[in-house]
Amino acid sequence: MTDKRDIQFTLNGKHYAEAVETRFSLADMLREQLDMTGTHLGCEHGVCGACTVLCDGEPVRACLMLGVQANGKEIITIEGLADGDELSPIQAAFRKHHGLQCGYCTPGFLTTLTAFLRDHPDPTEREIREAISGNICRCTGYQNIVAAALDAAEAMRAA
Amino acid sequence: MKSAPFTYYDPTSVPELVDLLANAEDAKILAGGQSLMPMMNMRFLMPDDVIDINGVHELNFIERENGHLKFGAMTRQKEVLGSNTVANAAPIFGEALRYVGHIQTRTRGTIGGSLCHLDPSAELPAIASLYGAEMKIANADGERTVSMDDWALAYMTPNISPEDVLVDITFPLWGQNHGYAFEEFARRHGDFAITAVGTLLELDQNQIITKVAIVVAGADVTPTRLYDVEKDLIGQIANEGTFADAANHASEIEAMTDAYVTATYRQRLAKTLTNRALISATERAKEKQND
Ligand SMILES: Cc1cc2nc3c(=O)[nH]c(=O)nc-3n(C[C@@H](O)[C@H](O)[C@H](O)COP(=O)(O)OP(=O)(O)OC[C@H]3O[C@@H](n4cnc5c(N)ncnc54)[C@H](O)[C@@H]3O)c2cc1C
Ligand code: FES
Ligand code: FES
């Protein structure tokens, strides 16, 4: 018998009421049940960071949270970062600096850096590297990701 | 890689929680989930019941009183790292917690979860050992207290039963002028340490060591206090010669060999990191004296 729970939460500003299988991770609920496939799964055991979403503003691993634990929370995924067609500063900086190649890791980097730059508007390069130490990218070699984060921080300070 | 089905409970108080635990056959407590969820996703663990304690808000607090620092078991690692109370009373937490996983795991991971998971390399059990922390455990029959020396029974085996919950952890504080250091070696930032050493130290006006604690994590199956080395250091002048002797002594620690790292390598790390930690703790204690 499957154990299900009725939960309510906000996802990218929109209110949801869902019956969720309790064993579903938050990432599974987003991808399988809500068809929000922007959140990627690389390892499903907490190591790669691809699944990072914001839960009440904090970056969390969506593969290590249960879907039912989203009850009463405000979740932001990669789909919620842009304002309509206008990219967020960190998204725009990733495009400008080629901070992605295949793009698999990118949702996790962008959500992580969105929260980090909000809390640390003037970070050093070292602090940025520490902040993204929990995200693995197999393509870019990180240089362009770090450059994009520094540039986005500057753009956000100027705005 | 999906968790096997289970029945989910989300109690909101300790009495409700211990009642659930007393009546469950095969239950697991879910705290931050940063160690439990990977094991369930990989089906190393397939509990019938998962009891989520994230809604038991009385387990989430940081308190300083009567020379003690007390944490509710559900206090998040990020909250400990951001707390001014902790930074003032026991700054070693800040230095050690930066090594615990990554920002995305510290937002969920808890101090109680780390002590119950008891990875040999984990930083928080090492700090608990350094302070001789006391764990308060509750079950349906009542409460008991376990000191850190009796907590770590064996490899990843804390002194706690399936019907128990860890409620809070109390750290007896050191003097305001104590020095501290946490030195760690890992392959990459945020990886579990191969070996780490934590030190607390107090000096008198003549730079004589009056109180010292040293712990090594990651070398043996549980965090190891170097009681003999500590005893030899008391009454000695805090200088490089003293610390070199202590570091040599530290390298005699029991250590494990695994697929990646030999015991000898861990012993050499224990030596180097003990030396560095003692030097750095002494510098900090002197700075405090001069303040
Ligand atoms: C990528 C990654 C890197 C990491 N790196 C490190 C690291 O460098 N150092 C480190 O120390 N840790 C590291 N961790 C693990 C750390 O993040 C976890 O927080 C910690 O090990 C467990 O805490 P938790 O709150 O997540 O507990 P959970 O995973 O929820 O629980 C762990 C175990 O403890 C039990 N438990 C939890 N709370 C209680 C309680 N109050 N009473 C009784 N039993 C309880 C659970 O039933 C379970 O068996 C890492 C994790 C990840 C995913
Ligand atoms: S999929 Fe969650 S960390 Fe890799
Ligand atoms: S862009 Fe391909 S993994 Fe990062």
Short mmCIF file of C-alpha atoms and ligand atoms in Angstrom, two decimals:
data_model
loop_
_atom_site.label_atom_id
_atom_site.label_comp_id
_atom_site.label_asym_id
_atom_site.label_seq_id
_atom_site.Cartn_x
_atom_site.Cartn_y
_atom_site.Cartn_z
CA MET A 1 0.00 0.00 0.00
CA THR A 2 1.37 3.40 -0.85
CA ASP A 3 1.53 5.95 1.93
CA LYS A 4 0.34 9.36 0.68
CA ARG A 5 -0.02 12.77 2.29
CA ASP A 6 -1.92 15.90 1.34
CA ILE A 7 0.38 18.89 1.42
CA GLN A 8 0.31 22.56 0.43
CA PHE A 9 3.21 24.73 -0.60
CA THR A 10 4.28 27.57 -2.86
CA LEU A 11 6.38 26.77 -5.90
CA ASN A 12 7.91 29.68 -7.79
CA GLY A 13 5.25 31.98 -6.39
CA LYS A 14 2.30 29.73 -7.23
CA HIS A 15 0.21 27.92 -4.61
CA TYR A 16 -0.09 24.13 -4.88
CA ALA A 17 -2.15 21.49 -3.06
CA GLU A 18 -0.97 17.95 -3.82
CA ALA A 19 -1.30 14.40 -2.57
CA VAL A 20 2.28 13.08 -2.52
CA GLU A 21 3.65 9.60 -2.02
CA THR A 22 5.67 9.90 1.21
CA ARG A 23 8.74 8.10 -0.13
CA PHE A 24 9.13 10.61 -2.99
CA SER A 25 12.07 12.94 -2.64
CA LEU A 26 11.35 16.61 -3.22
CA ALA A 27 13.19 16.26 -6.55
CA ASP A 28 10.96 13.33 -7.58
CA MET A 29 7.84 15.24 -6.64
CA LEU A 30 8.95 18.23 -8.71
CA ARG A 31 10.00 16.19 -11.73
CA GLU A 32 7.60 13.24 -11.82
CA GLN A 33 4.47 14.69 -10.33
CA LEU A 34 4.60 18.37 -11.32
CA ASP A 35 6.58 17.99 -14.57
CA MET A 36 9.03 20.64 -13.40
CA THR A 37 12.08 18.99 -14.91
CA GLY A 38 14.45 21.94 -14.55
CA THR A 39 15.70 20.47 -11.27
CA HIS A 40 18.23 17.81 -12.30
CA LEU A 41 19.28 14.63 -10.54
CA GLY A 42 22.91 13.60 -10.88
CA CYS A 43 23.65 11.29 -8.00
CA GLU A 44 20.60 11.08 -5.71
CA HIS A 45 22.80 10.82 -2.64
CA GLY A 46 23.75 14.39 -1.89
CA VAL A 47 27.14 14.65 -3.57
CA CYS A 48 26.72 16.45 -6.92
CA GLY A 49 24.48 19.45 -6.12
CA ALA A 50 22.56 19.31 -9.44
CA CYS A 51 19.25 19.04 -7.55
CA THR A 52 19.73 22.18 -5.43
CA VAL A 53 16.56 24.25 -4.95
CA LEU A 54 15.69 27.03 -2.52
CA CYS A 55 13.46 26.11 0.43
CA ASP A 56 12.30 29.21 2.33
CA GLY A 57 15.23 30.97 0.64
CA GLU A 58 17.89 28.45 1.71
CA PRO A 59 19.72 26.21 -0.76
CA VAL A 60 18.93 22.54 -0.09
CA ARG A 61 19.52 19.23 -1.84
CA ALA A 62 16.14 18.22 -3.29
CA CYS A 63 17.28 14.57 -3.45
CA LEU A 64 17.77 14.52 0.35
CA MET A 65 14.45 16.13 1.31
CA LEU A 66 11.12 14.35 1.13
CA GLY A 67 8.42 15.89 -1.02
CA VAL A 68 6.07 15.91 1.99
CA GLN A 69 8.60 18.07 3.84
CA ALA A 70 7.74 20.88 1.42
CA ASN A 71 4.44 21.24 3.30
CA GLY A 72 3.98 24.90 4.25
CA LYS A 73 7.24 25.92 2.55
CA GLU A 74 8.13 28.27 -0.22
CA ILE A 75 10.14 26.47 -2.92
CA ILE A 76 12.04 28.17 -5.72
CA THR A 77 13.51 26.14 -8.56
CA ILE A 78 15.49 27.11 -11.64
CA GLU A 79 12.16 27.76 -13.38
CA GLY A 80 11.49 30.55 -10.88
CA LEU A 81 14.69 32.59 -11.18
CA ALA A 82 13.95 34.66 -14.30
CA ASP A 83 11.37 37.44 -14.34
CA GLY A 84 9.36 36.47 -17.42
CA ASP A 85 11.80 36.68 -20.31
CA GLU A 86 14.30 38.68 -18.32
CA LEU A 87 17.15 36.57 -16.94
CA SER A 88 18.20 37.11 -13.33
CA PRO A 89 21.63 38.77 -12.90
CA ILE A 90 23.38 35.45 -12.21
CA GLN A 91 21.66 33.76 -15.17
CA ALA A 92 22.66 36.65 -17.45
CA ALA A 93 26.25 36.46 -16.19
CA PHE A 94 26.40 32.69 -16.86
CA ARG A 95 25.31 33.35 -20.44
CA LYS A 96 27.80 36.17 -20.92
CA HIS A 97 30.76 34.22 -19.45
CA HIS A 98 29.89 30.79 -20.88
CA GLY A 99 29.39 29.46 -17.36
CA LEU A 100 27.76 26.34 -18.82
CA GLN A 101 28.36 23.82 -21.56
CA CYS A 102 26.02 20.81 -21.36
CA GLY A 103 23.95 22.59 -18.71
CA TYR A 104 23.27 19.55 -16.56
CA CYS A 105 24.78 21.04 -13.41
CA THR A 106 23.58 24.59 -14.11
CA PRO A 107 20.25 24.67 -12.20
CA GLY A 108 22.11 23.66 -9.03
CA PHE A 109 24.82 26.29 -9.50
CA LEU A 110 22.30 29.04 -10.23
CA THR A 111 20.07 28.32 -7.22
CA THR A 112 23.09 28.00 -4.92
CA LEU A 113 24.63 31.24 -6.19
CA THR A 114 21.30 33.09 -6.05
CA ALA A 115 21.16 32.51 -2.29
CA PHE A 116 24.89 33.03 -1.79
CA LEU A 117 25.03 36.40 -3.59
CA ARG A 118 21.92 37.59 -1.72
CA ASP A 119 23.74 36.88 1.59
CA HIS A 120 27.25 37.90 0.41
CA PRO A 121 26.94 40.86 -1.98
CA ASP A 122 30.71 41.45 -2.14
CA PRO A 123 32.37 38.03 -2.13
CA THR A 124 36.01 37.25 -2.86
CA GLU A 125 36.89 34.66 -5.47
CA ARG A 126 37.88 32.27 -2.69
CA GLU A 127 34.52 32.66 -0.97
CA ILE A 128 32.75 31.92 -4.24
CA ARG A 129 34.82 28.78 -4.74
CA GLU A 130 33.95 27.66 -1.21
CA ALA A 131 30.24 28.41 -1.82
CA ILE A 132 30.13 26.21 -4.92
CA SER A 133 32.27 23.43 -3.43
CA GLY A 134 29.10 21.35 -3.12
CA ASN A 135 28.31 21.54 -6.84
CA ILE A 136 30.06 19.40 -9.40
CA CYS A 137 30.47 20.47 -13.04
CA ARG A 138 32.13 18.01 -15.42
CA CYS A 139 32.35 20.44 -18.36
CA THR A 140 33.47 23.98 -17.59
CA GLY A 141 36.46 23.58 -15.31
CA TYR A 142 34.71 26.14 -13.03
CA GLN A 143 36.72 29.15 -14.29
CA ASN A 144 33.82 30.65 -16.20
CA ILE A 145 31.37 29.88 -13.41
CA VAL A 146 33.53 31.79 -10.92
CA ALA A 147 33.96 34.67 -13.39
CA ALA A 148 30.18 34.80 -13.89
CA ALA A 149 29.55 34.86 -10.13
CA LEU A 150 32.02 37.72 -9.62
CA ASP A 151 30.47 39.66 -12.49
CA ALA A 152 26.91 39.06 -11.24
CA ALA A 153 27.88 40.27 -7.77
CA GLU A 154 29.24 43.47 -9.27
CA ALA A 155 26.15 43.97 -11.45
CA MET A 156 23.87 43.44 -8.45
CA ARG A 157 25.82 45.93 -6.33
CA ALA A 158 25.56 48.53 -9.11
CA ALA A 159 21.81 47.99 -9.55
CA MET B 1 17.68 5.05 -6.66
CA LYS B 2 14.40 5.55 -4.87
CA SER B 3 13.67 4.92 -1.26
CA ALA B 4 11.59 1.82 -0.56
CA PRO B 5 8.05 2.57 0.67
CA PHE B 6 7.60 3.44 4.34
CA THR B 7 4.96 4.92 6.61
CA TYR B 8 5.62 8.53 7.46
CA TYR B 9 5.02 10.16 10.84
CA ASP B 10 5.58 13.78 11.77
CA PRO B 11 5.15 14.28 15.52
CA THR B 12 5.23 17.81 16.91
CA SER B 13 6.29 17.13 20.52
CA VAL B 14 8.77 14.92 22.39
CA PRO B 15 6.03 12.95 24.26
CA GLU B 16 4.34 12.18 20.94
CA LEU B 17 7.69 11.22 19.44
CA VAL B 18 8.79 8.81 22.19
CA ASP B 19 5.35 7.22 22.12
CA LEU B 20 5.71 6.55 18.39
CA LEU B 21 9.21 5.15 18.93
CA ALA B 22 8.01 2.85 21.73
CA ASN B 23 5.34 1.33 19.51
CA ALA B 24 7.31 1.04 16.27
CA GLU B 25 8.92 -2.20 15.11
CA ASP B 26 11.44 -0.85 12.65
CA ALA B 27 11.55 2.93 12.69
CA LYS B 28 14.19 5.50 11.77
CA ILE B 29 14.29 9.07 13.01
CA LEU B 30 14.65 11.60 10.19
CA ALA B 31 16.51 14.76 11.27
CA GLY B 32 18.39 16.72 8.57
CA GLY B 33 18.34 13.69 6.27
CA GLN B 34 21.85 14.41 4.97
CA SER B 35 23.09 10.95 6.00
CA LEU B 36 19.84 8.99 6.34
CA MET B 37 18.32 9.94 2.97
CA PRO B 38 21.36 8.81 0.92
CA MET B 39 21.25 5.46 2.73
CA MET B 40 17.52 5.11 2.04
CA ASN B 41 17.87 6.20 -1.59
CA MET B 42 20.55 3.55 -2.06
CA ARG B 43 18.42 1.06 -0.09
CA PHE B 44 21.14 0.32 2.42
CA LEU B 45 18.31 1.10 4.83
CA MET B 46 14.64 0.26 4.29
CA PRO B 47 12.83 1.17 7.49
CA ASP B 48 9.09 0.39 7.80
CA ASP B 49 8.49 3.72 9.51
CA VAL B 50 10.16 7.10 9.11
CA ILE B 51 9.60 9.46 12.02
CA ASP B 52 10.35 13.01 10.91
CA ILE B 53 11.41 15.22 13.85
CA ASN B 54 11.68 18.45 11.85
CA GLY B 55 8.33 19.55 13.32
CA VAL B 56 9.41 18.97 16.96
CA HIS B 57 10.33 22.61 17.49
CA GLU B 58 11.30 22.17 21.17
CA LEU B 59 14.38 20.26 19.86
CA ASN B 60 15.71 23.34 18.08
CA PHE B 61 17.50 25.84 20.37
CA ILE B 62 20.87 27.24 21.41
CA GLU B 63 21.23 28.27 25.07
CA ARG B 64 24.12 29.58 27.15
CA GLU B 65 23.80 29.41 30.92
CA ASN B 66 25.93 28.69 34.00
CA GLY B 67 29.09 28.10 32.02
CA HIS B 68 27.45 25.69 29.61
CA LEU B 69 26.40 25.80 26.00
CA LYS B 70 23.38 23.64 25.19
CA PHE B 71 21.98 22.71 21.78
CA GLY B 72 18.70 21.06 20.95
CA ALA B 73 19.41 17.99 18.79
CA MET B 74 17.50 19.45 15.79
CA THR B 75 19.56 22.66 15.70
CA ARG B 76 20.83 23.03 12.13
CA GLN B 77 24.55 23.19 11.42
CA LYS B 78 23.96 26.49 9.62
CA GLU B 79 22.32 27.94 12.75
CA VAL B 80 25.25 26.88 14.92
CA LEU B 81 27.66 28.44 12.42
CA GLY B 82 25.70 31.72 12.35
CA SER B 83 25.15 32.05 16.11
CA ASN B 84 26.88 34.92 17.94
CA THR B 85 26.33 33.13 21.25
CA VAL B 86 28.33 30.16 19.96
CA ALA B 87 30.99 32.34 18.33
CA ASN B 88 31.61 34.12 21.66
CA ALA B 89 31.47 31.11 23.95
CA ALA B 90 33.10 28.39 21.83
CA PRO B 91 34.62 29.77 18.62
CA ILE B 92 36.02 26.35 17.63
CA PHE B 93 32.53 25.43 16.35
CA GLY B 94 32.85 28.06 13.63
CA GLU B 95 36.25 26.80 12.57
CA ALA B 96 35.16 23.14 12.50
CA LEU B 97 31.72 23.59 10.91
CA ARG B 98 33.11 25.19 7.78
CA TYR B 99 34.47 21.72 7.01
CA VAL B 100 31.12 19.96 7.50
CA GLY B 101 29.79 19.28 4.02
CA HIS B 102 28.63 22.29 2.00
CA ILE B 103 26.22 25.20 2.36
CA GLN B 104 23.39 23.08 0.94
CA THR B 105 23.94 20.29 3.48
CA ARG B 106 24.43 22.60 6.50
CA THR B 107 21.04 24.25 5.90
CA ARG B 108 19.41 20.87 6.68
CA GLY B 109 21.99 18.83 8.63
CA THR B 110 21.70 18.95 12.42
CA ILE B 111 24.07 18.67 15.37
CA GLY B 112 22.08 15.73 16.80
CA GLY B 113 22.06 13.90 13.47
CA SER B 114 25.82 14.18 13.21
CA LEU B 115 26.32 12.80 16.74
CA CYS B 116 23.94 9.89 16.07
CA HIS B 117 25.40 9.09 12.65
CA LEU B 118 28.87 9.16 14.26
CA ASP B 119 31.06 9.00 11.19
CA PRO B 120 34.67 8.50 12.38
CA SER B 121 35.79 11.63 10.50
CA ALA B 122 32.87 13.85 11.52
CA GLU B 123 33.78 17.19 13.05
CA LEU B 124 30.89 17.64 15.51
CA PRO B 125 31.46 14.38 17.44
CA ALA B 126 35.14 15.41 17.63
CA ILE B 127 34.17 18.74 19.21
CA ALA B 128 31.81 16.91 21.58
CA SER B 129 34.70 14.69 22.63
CA LEU B 130 37.00 17.70 23.07
CA TYR B 131 34.55 19.33 25.50
CA GLY B 132 33.43 16.10 27.19
CA ALA B 133 29.87 16.93 26.13
CA GLU B 134 26.83 15.29 27.71
CA MET B 135 24.00 13.82 25.66
CA LYS B 136 20.45 13.80 27.02
CA ILE B 137 18.43 10.84 25.75
CA ALA B 138 14.67 10.36 26.13
CA ASN B 139 12.35 7.41 25.62
CA ALA B 140 8.85 6.49 26.77
CA ASP B 141 10.22 5.45 30.20
CA GLY B 142 12.10 8.65 30.96
CA GLU B 143 15.44 10.40 30.44
CA ARG B 144 19.10 9.62 30.96
CA THR B 145 22.41 11.34 30.33
CA VAL B 146 25.40 9.83 28.52
CA SER B 147 28.84 11.46 28.53
CA MET B 148 30.79 11.62 25.28
CA ASP B 149 33.38 9.09 26.50
CA ASP B 150 30.57 6.51 26.80
CA TRP B 151 28.73 7.66 23.68
CA ALA B 152 30.93 6.35 20.86
CA LEU B 153 30.82 2.56 21.35
CA ALA B 154 32.30 1.42 18.03
CA TYR B 155 32.44 2.29 14.34
CA MET B 156 29.35 4.46 13.68
CA THR B 157 27.67 3.04 16.77
CA PRO B 158 26.42 5.52 19.33
CA ASN B 159 25.18 4.42 22.76
CA ILE B 160 21.50 4.79 21.90
CA SER B 161 18.64 2.32 21.28
CA PRO B 162 15.97 2.30 18.57
CA GLU B 163 13.31 3.50 21.05
CA ASP B 164 15.48 6.47 22.15
CA VAL B 165 15.80 10.01 20.87
CA LEU B 166 18.74 12.32 21.46
CA VAL B 167 17.16 15.45 22.94
CA ASP B 168 20.01 17.87 23.59
CA ILE B 169 23.78 18.15 23.95
CA THR B 170 25.53 20.17 26.66
CA PHE B 171 29.09 21.51 26.36
CA PRO B 172 30.88 22.73 29.54
CA LEU B 173 32.60 25.96 28.49
CA TRP B 174 36.28 26.86 28.85
CA GLY B 175 37.62 30.16 30.21
CA GLN B 176 37.04 33.29 28.14
CA ASN B 177 40.78 33.43 27.32
CA HIS B 178 41.13 29.90 25.99
CA GLY B 179 42.86 29.27 22.70
CA TYR B 180 41.40 26.87 20.13
CA ALA B 181 42.18 25.40 16.74
CA PHE B 182 40.66 22.88 14.37
CA GLU B 183 42.98 21.57 11.67
CA GLU B 184 41.76 19.19 9.01
CA PHE B 185 43.11 17.39 5.97
CA ALA B 186 40.73 16.22 3.23
CA ARG B 187 41.19 15.62 -0.51
CA ARG B 188 38.72 18.36 -1.44
CA HIS B 189 36.90 21.06 0.53
CA GLY B 190 33.74 19.59 2.08
CA ASP B 191 34.84 15.97 1.78
CA PHE B 192 34.99 13.92 4.92
CA ALA B 193 38.37 14.45 6.60
CA ILE B 194 41.08 11.85 6.26
CA THR B 195 42.26 13.08 9.64
CA ALA B 196 41.42 16.15 11.71
CA VAL B 197 42.71 17.46 15.04
CA GLY B 198 40.95 19.81 17.44
CA THR B 199 42.58 21.54 20.41
CA LEU B 200 41.53 23.72 23.33
CA LEU B 201 44.15 25.26 25.56
CA GLU B 202 44.52 27.67 28.50
CA LEU B 203 47.73 29.47 29.56
CA ASP B 204 48.76 31.36 32.66
CA GLN B 205 50.64 34.69 32.62
CA ASN B 206 54.00 32.85 32.22
CA GLN B 207 52.78 30.93 29.14
CA ILE B 208 52.52 27.74 31.13
CA ILE B 209 49.80 25.35 29.94
CA THR B 210 47.19 25.02 32.68
CA LYS B 211 44.50 23.13 30.77
CA VAL B 212 44.51 21.39 27.41
CA ALA B 213 42.37 18.99 25.37
CA ILE B 214 43.30 17.33 22.07
CA VAL B 215 41.08 15.16 19.89
CA VAL B 216 41.89 13.28 16.70
CA ALA B 217 39.08 12.43 14.26
CA GLY B 218 39.28 10.12 11.26
CA ALA B 219 42.33 8.17 12.41
CA ASP B 220 40.53 5.48 14.41
CA VAL B 221 36.91 4.26 14.26
CA THR B 222 35.72 6.81 16.82
CA PRO B 223 37.06 10.28 17.74
CA THR B 224 40.02 9.80 20.09
CA ARG B 225 41.00 12.08 22.98
CA LEU B 226 44.77 12.11 23.56
CA TYR B 227 44.53 12.01 27.38
CA ASP B 228 48.18 10.94 27.86
CA VAL B 229 49.52 13.68 25.63
CA GLU B 230 47.32 16.21 27.44
CA LYS B 231 48.61 15.08 30.84
CA ASP B 232 52.22 15.52 29.72
CA LEU B 233 51.51 19.03 28.46
CA ILE B 234 50.09 20.38 31.72
CA GLY B 235 52.68 22.54 33.51
CA GLN B 236 54.91 22.84 30.44
CA ILE B 237 55.81 26.09 28.72
CA ALA B 238 53.86 26.52 25.49
CA ASN B 239 56.67 26.58 22.94
CA GLU B 240 57.75 24.77 19.77
CA GLY B 241 59.85 22.15 21.55
CA THR B 242 56.97 21.19 23.83
CA PHE B 243 54.63 20.91 20.87
CA ALA B 244 57.06 18.86 18.77
CA ASP B 245 57.22 16.30 21.59
CA ALA B 246 53.44 16.27 21.91
CA ALA B 247 53.06 15.83 18.14
CA ASN B 248 55.46 12.86 18.14
CA HIS B 249 53.45 11.34 20.92
CA ALA B 250 50.22 11.95 18.95
CA SER B 251 51.58 9.95 16.02
CA GLU B 252 51.45 6.80 18.19
CA ILE B 253 47.64 6.87 17.97
CA GLU B 254 45.78 3.73 16.85
CA ALA B 255 44.80 4.23 13.23
CA MET B 256 42.88 2.35 10.55
CA THR B 257 43.84 1.40 7.02
CA ASP B 258 41.19 1.55 4.30
CA ALA B 259 41.16 1.20 0.51
CA TYR B 260 42.59 4.71 0.03
CA VAL B 261 44.71 5.62 3.03
CA THR B 262 47.10 3.62 5.23
CA ALA B 263 47.27 3.76 9.01
CA THR B 264 50.80 5.16 8.83
CA TYR B 265 49.62 8.06 6.70
CA ARG B 266 46.86 8.85 9.20
CA GLN B 267 49.39 8.72 12.06
CA ARG B 268 51.65 11.16 10.23
CA LEU B 269 48.69 13.47 9.69
CA ALA B 270 47.84 13.22 13.40
CA LYS B 271 51.37 14.37 14.17
CA THR B 272 51.44 17.29 11.73
CA LEU B 273 47.93 18.49 12.54
CA THR B 274 48.47 18.21 16.32
CA ASN B 275 51.56 20.38 16.01
CA ARG B 276 49.74 22.98 13.90
CA ALA B 277 46.68 22.99 16.14
CA LEU B 278 48.73 23.49 19.32
CA ILE B 279 50.71 26.34 17.77
CA SER B 280 47.61 28.07 16.47
CA ALA B 281 45.66 27.59 19.74
CA THR B 282 48.58 29.07 21.68
CA GLU B 283 48.73 32.12 19.42
CA ARG B 284 45.03 32.70 19.95
CA ALA B 285 45.32 32.29 23.74
CA LYS B 286 48.14 34.86 23.79
CA GLU B 287 46.09 37.30 21.70
CA LYS B 288 43.26 36.98 24.21
CA GLN B 289 45.66 37.68 27.10
CA ASN B 290 46.88 40.82 25.35
CA ASP B 291 43.38 42.12 24.58
C1 LIG C 1 27.83 15.80 0.29
C2 LIG C 1 27.88 15.61 1.77
C3 LIG C 1 29.04 15.91 2.46
C4 LIG C 1 29.11 15.75 3.84
N1 LIG C 1 30.28 16.05 4.48
C5 LIG C 1 30.35 15.94 5.81
C6 LIG C 1 31.55 16.27 6.52
O1 LIG C 1 32.54 16.70 5.92
N2 LIG C 1 31.57 16.12 7.87
C7 LIG C 1 30.47 15.64 8.56
O2 LIG C 1 30.54 15.52 9.79
N3 LIG C 1 29.33 15.32 7.93
C8 LIG C 1 29.25 15.44 6.59
N4 LIG C 1 28.08 15.10 5.94
C9 LIG C 1 26.97 14.53 6.75
C10 LIG C 1 26.23 15.63 7.49
O3 LIG C 1 25.84 16.59 6.54
C11 LIG C 1 24.97 15.19 8.21
O4 LIG C 1 24.33 16.34 8.61
C12 LIG C 1 25.11 14.35 9.43
O5 LIG C 1 25.95 13.25 9.22
C13 LIG C 1 23.78 13.78 9.87
O6 LIG C 1 22.93 14.80 10.33
P1 LIG C 1 21.44 14.90 9.84
O7 LIG C 1 20.77 15.91 10.71
O8 LIG C 1 21.40 15.14 8.39
O9 LIG C 1 20.85 13.48 10.26
P2 LIG C 1 20.01 12.36 9.48
O10 LIG C 1 20.65 12.03 8.19
O11 LIG C 1 18.58 12.75 9.46
O12 LIG C 1 20.19 11.15 10.52
C14 LIG C 1 21.42 10.47 10.67
C15 LIG C 1 21.22 9.30 11.65
O13 LIG C 1 21.01 9.76 12.98
C16 LIG C 1 19.73 9.37 13.48
N5 LIG C 1 19.22 10.53 14.25
C17 LIG C 1 19.19 11.82 13.81
N6 LIG C 1 18.77 12.64 14.79
C18 LIG C 1 18.51 11.86 15.87
C19 LIG C 1 18.05 12.12 17.20
N7 LIG C 1 17.79 13.38 17.63
N8 LIG C 1 17.90 11.08 18.05
C20 LIG C 1 18.19 9.80 17.65
N9 LIG C 1 18.63 9.49 16.41
C21 LIG C 1 18.79 10.51 15.52
C22 LIG C 1 18.92 9.00 12.25
O14 LIG C 1 17.91 8.06 12.56
C23 LIG C 1 20.00 8.44 11.34
O15 LIG C 1 20.28 7.12 11.69
C24 LIG C 1 27.98 15.26 4.56
C25 LIG C 1 26.79 14.97 3.88
C26 LIG C 1 26.73 15.13 2.49
C27 LIG C 1 25.44 14.81 1.79
S1 FES C 2 21.18 14.66 -7.15
FE1 FES C 2 21.03 15.65 -5.25
S2 FES C 2 23.08 16.07 -4.81
FE2 FES C 2 23.25 14.86 -6.61
S1 FES C 3 27.97 22.34 -17.80
FE1 FES C 3 28.07 20.21 -18.09
S2 FES C 3 28.25 19.48 -16.06
FE2 FES C 3 28.39 21.59 -15.82
#
